[in-house]
GROMACS .gro file of C-alpha atoms in nm:
model
  200
    1MET     CA    1  -2.908  -3.348  -6.009
    2THR     CA    2  -3.096  -3.130  -5.756
    3THR     CA    3  -3.139  -3.448  -5.525
    4THR     CA    4  -2.743  -3.504  -5.548
    5LYS     CA    5  -2.667  -3.144  -5.433
    6GLN     CA    6  -2.979  -3.154  -5.157
    7THR     CA    7  -2.805  -3.487  -5.048
    8ARG     CA    8  -2.462  -3.335  -5.020
    9MET     CA    9  -2.607  -3.000  -4.840
   10CYS     CA   10  -2.762  -3.240  -4.583
   11TYR     CA   11  -2.479  -3.455  -4.539
   12ARG     CA   12  -2.223  -3.150  -4.466
   13SER     CA   13  -2.466  -2.987  -4.233
   14PRO     CA   14  -2.414  -3.238  -3.924
   15VAL     CA   15  -2.062  -3.260  -3.951
   16LYS     CA   16  -2.017  -2.860  -3.902
   17GLN     CA   17  -2.249  -2.880  -3.612
   18VAL     CA   18  -2.065  -3.148  -3.463
   19GLY     CA   19  -1.716  -2.958  -3.487
   20GLY     CA   20  -1.878  -2.653  -3.343
   21ALA     CA   21  -2.009  -2.838  -3.038
   22ALA     CA   22  -1.658  -2.955  -2.968
   23VAL     CA   23  -1.513  -2.626  -3.000
   24GLU     CA   24  -1.772  -2.491  -2.768
   25PHE     CA   25  -1.700  -2.799  -2.517
   26ALA     CA   26  -1.360  -2.701  -2.512
   27LEU     CA   27  -1.406  -2.332  -2.440
   28VAL     CA   28  -1.690  -2.382  -2.180
   29GLY     CA   29  -1.488  -2.700  -2.020
   30LEU     CA   30  -1.166  -2.486  -1.969
   31ILE     CA   31  -1.345  -2.221  -1.804
   32PHE     CA   32  -1.530  -2.473  -1.590
   33PHE     CA   33  -1.187  -2.676  -1.463
   34ILE     CA   34  -1.019  -2.360  -1.415
   35LEU     CA   35  -1.324  -2.270  -1.197
   36PHE     CA   36  -1.357  -2.592  -1.031
   37PHE     CA   37  -0.993  -2.627  -0.960
   38GLY     CA   38  -0.972  -2.283  -0.821
   39ILE     CA   39  -1.264  -2.372  -0.573
   40VAL     CA   40  -1.069  -2.685  -0.436
   41GLU     CA   41  -0.754  -2.476  -0.415
   42LEU     CA   42  -0.924  -2.186  -0.203
   43ALA     CA   43  -1.114  -2.441   0.022
   44ARG     CA   44  -0.768  -2.628   0.072
   45ALA     CA   45  -0.628  -2.283   0.171
   46MET     CA   46  -0.863  -2.206   0.422
   47TYR     CA   47  -0.847  -2.583   0.563
   48LEU     CA   48  -0.460  -2.510   0.613
   49CYS     CA   49  -0.490  -2.177   0.735
   50ASN     CA   50  -0.736  -2.301   1.042
   51THR     CA   51  -0.563  -2.655   1.102
   52LEU     CA   52  -0.236  -2.481   1.160
   53GLN     CA   53  -0.354  -2.306   1.465
   54GLU     CA   54  -0.485  -2.642   1.585
   55VAL     CA   55  -0.149  -2.797   1.515
   56THR     CA   56   0.042  -2.569   1.717
   57ARG     CA   57  -0.255  -2.578   1.993
   58ARG     CA   58  -0.179  -2.949   2.014
   59ALA     CA   59   0.188  -2.936   2.042
   60ALA     CA   60   0.176  -2.679   2.311
   61ALA     CA   61  -0.070  -2.891   2.509
   62LEU     CA   62   0.180  -3.168   2.490
   63ALA     CA   63   0.482  -2.990   2.501
   64VAL     CA   64   0.426  -2.845   2.859
   65ASN     CA   65   0.387  -3.205   2.998
   66THR     CA   66   0.664  -3.374   2.806
   67ASP     CA   67   1.107  -3.382   2.879
   68PHE     CA   68   1.253  -3.099   2.657
   69SER     CA   69   1.574  -3.288   2.703
   70ASN     CA   70   1.433  -3.654   2.536
   71GLU     CA   71   1.454  -3.535   2.162
   72GLY     CA   72   1.270  -3.876   2.077
   73ALA     CA   73   0.974  -3.771   2.328
   74MET     CA   74   0.963  -3.434   2.153
   75GLN     CA   75   1.004  -3.601   1.805
   76ASP     CA   76   0.658  -3.745   1.893
   77VAL     CA   77   0.507  -3.415   2.008
   78ARG     CA   78   0.584  -3.275   1.657
   79GLU     CA   79   0.443  -3.576   1.497
   80GLN     CA   80   0.102  -3.573   1.708
   81ALA     CA   81   0.062  -3.217   1.651
   82ILE     CA   82   0.040  -3.283   1.283
   83PHE     CA   83  -0.198  -3.559   1.321
   84ARG     CA   84   0.062  -3.839   1.249
   85THR     CA   85   0.260  -4.141   1.472
   86THR     CA   86   0.540  -4.096   1.214
   87PRO     CA   87   0.716  -3.831   1.050
   88GLY     CA   88   0.579  -3.695   0.758
   89VAL     CA   89   0.351  -3.470   0.593
   90LEU     CA   90   0.012  -3.310   0.736
   91LEU     CA   91  -0.258  -3.464   0.548
   92MET     CA   92  -0.390  -3.266   0.264
   93GLY     CA   93  -0.128  -3.011   0.401
   94ASP     CA   94   0.188  -3.019   0.179
   95PRO     CA   95   0.441  -2.895   0.251
   96ILE     CA   96   0.374  -2.839   0.657
   97SER     CA   97   0.534  -3.136   0.814
   98ASP     CA   98   0.667  -3.220   1.165
   99ARG     CA   99   0.984  -3.029   1.082
  100HIS     CA  100   0.786  -2.721   1.053
  101VAL     CA  101   0.666  -2.719   1.407
  102LYS     CA  102   0.881  -2.525   1.609
  103ILE     CA  103   0.919  -2.563   1.992
  104ASP     CA  104   1.060  -2.298   2.222
  105TYR     CA  105   1.103  -2.242   2.605
  106LEU     CA  106   1.060  -1.869   2.764
  107HIS     CA  107   1.153  -1.733   3.070
  108LEU     CA  108   0.972  -1.395   3.218
  109PRO     CA  109   1.227  -1.163   3.343
  110ALA     CA  110   1.201  -0.917   3.632
  111ASN     CA  111   0.945  -0.649   3.585
  112SER     CA  112   0.820  -0.776   3.239
  113ASN     CA  113   0.537  -0.917   3.117
  114ILE     CA  114   0.708  -1.002   2.749
  115PRO     CA  115   0.831  -1.351   2.790
  116VAL     CA  116   1.222  -1.386   2.615
  117SER     CA  117   1.339  -1.724   2.480
  118LEU     CA  118   1.579  -1.925   2.629
  119GLY     CA  119   1.745  -2.039   2.271
  120THR     CA  120   1.943  -2.305   2.319
  121VAL     CA  121   2.094  -2.260   2.682
  122LEU     CA  122   1.811  -2.488   2.872
  123PRO     CA  123   1.835  -2.664   3.188
  124ALA     CA  124   1.961  -3.027   3.150
  125ASN     CA  125   1.635  -3.170   3.274
  126PRO     CA  126   1.312  -3.102   3.428
  127LEU     CA  127   1.437  -3.159   3.753
  128GLU     CA  128   1.715  -2.901   3.716
  129ASN     CA  129   1.449  -2.668   3.570
  130ARG     CA  130   1.223  -2.723   3.872
  131VAL     CA  131   1.524  -2.638   4.083
  132ASN     CA  132   1.631  -2.321   3.923
  133CYS     CA  133   1.255  -2.195   3.906
  134ALA     CA  134   1.244  -2.279   4.280
  135GLN     CA  135   1.562  -2.075   4.329
  136ASP     CA  136   1.447  -1.768   4.093
  137MET     CA  137   1.098  -1.758   3.933
  138GLU     CA  138   1.227  -1.472   3.714
  139GLY     CA  139   1.574  -1.619   3.638
  140ALA     CA  140   1.658  -1.664   3.283
  141ARG     CA  141   1.720  -2.054   3.333
  142CYS     CA  142   1.372  -2.125   3.465
  143ILE     CA  143   1.139  -2.210   3.197
  144ARG     CA  144   0.810  -2.068   3.241
  145LEU     CA  145   0.636  -2.094   2.931
  146VAL     CA  146   0.616  -2.298   2.611
  147ARG     CA  147   0.577  -2.141   2.291
  148VAL     CA  148   0.501  -2.349   1.970
  149ARG     CA  149   0.501  -2.189   1.599
  150ILE     CA  150   0.492  -2.306   1.241
  151CYS     CA  151   0.822  -2.192   1.064
  152MET     CA  152   1.023  -2.273   0.791
  153PRO     CA  153   1.252  -2.552   0.917
  154GLY     CA  154   1.615  -2.419   1.022
  155GLY     CA  155   1.712  -2.067   1.157
  156GLY     CA  156   1.804  -1.930   1.483
  157ALA     CA  157   1.587  -1.984   1.815
  158ASP     CA  158   1.392  -1.624   1.794
  159GLU     CA  159   1.373  -1.679   1.378
  160CYS     CA  160   1.041  -1.792   1.243
  161ASP     CA  161   1.004  -1.754   0.843
  162ALA     CA  162   0.672  -1.793   0.707
  163VAL     CA  163   0.600  -2.122   0.527
  164PRO     CA  164   0.472  -2.048   0.137
  165TYR     CA  165   0.156  -2.211   0.013
  166VAL     CA  166   0.203  -2.489  -0.232
  167PRO     CA  167  -0.116  -2.533  -0.453
  168LEU     CA  168  -0.211  -2.850  -0.562
  169PHE     CA  169  -0.260  -2.790  -0.911
  170SER     CA  170   0.002  -2.640  -1.110
  171LEU     CA  171  -0.255  -2.470  -1.330
  172ILE     CA  172  -0.381  -2.242  -1.032
  173PRO     CA  173  -0.096  -1.967  -0.989
  174PHE     CA  174  -0.214  -1.947  -0.649
  175SER     CA  175   0.078  -1.847  -0.390
  176PHE     CA  176   0.114  -1.690  -0.043
  177ALA     CA  177   0.282  -1.706   0.273
  178LEU     CA  178   0.049  -1.902   0.525
  179PRO     CA  179  -0.054  -1.742   0.827
  180PHE     CA  180   0.208  -1.723   1.150
  181SER     CA  181   0.045  -1.939   1.394
  182THR     CA  182   0.148  -1.948   1.734
  183THR     CA  183   0.045  -2.094   2.087
  184ILE     CA  184   0.182  -2.004   2.436
  185ALA     CA  185   0.137  -2.235   2.707
  186THR     CA  186   0.246  -2.242   3.068
  187VAL     CA  187   0.462  -2.503   3.170
  188GLU     CA  188   0.333  -2.805   3.405
  189GLY     CA  189   0.529  -3.094   3.471
  190LEU     CA  190   0.787  -3.106   3.148
  191GLY     CA  191   0.769  -3.473   3.179
  192MET     CA  192   0.866  -3.518   3.558
  193PRO     CA  193   0.646  -3.716   3.720
  194VAL     CA  194   0.391  -3.582   3.998
  195GLY     CA  195   0.548  -3.606   4.355
  196VAL     CA  196   0.895  -3.597   4.271
  197PRO     CA  197   1.094  -3.397   4.548
  198CYS     CA  198   1.274  -3.097   4.465
  199GLU     CA  199   1.626  -3.089   4.604
  200CYS     CA  200   1.608  -2.678   4.659
   0.00000   0.00000   0.00000
């Protein structure tokens, strides 16, 4: 009888240990995975914040030499800015896409260092812009600067709503507005071949 009781006690003991280990693993595993995914999410957020400034820099460098009246060429600028050759989303940067790259053209009014957006009232083409600038460098129809920003699609010429960060993992409640990234560059040829005579 004593041997049977000892056998039962020895048999039950390992089962309790296995159950305890499973519970411990579940608790520790949950904390580990939350911590792991949190670190991944934080690293991605830092990558995205740093990459957005590079996106605006690339777009501005291309836009100063691209014909603003050619919508196909301007679409190529937006795609190349987010390191793509087709429309789509920035790698590991959802929701940032080519639609979030906003390109504005600015003029410098007389007696002011603050550039003003031309809005939708742009010259017909780069040649007309060159003529306008030759006649009046401070005129409202002379494109002097290109501004590139990361904004929510839509909105007016001067509007730029911040893009919200979208987490990779819904488990991590990590949400904030991405920082405003802006680059302003001086226009160059705007896609006009060098040496084209100006009929001023």
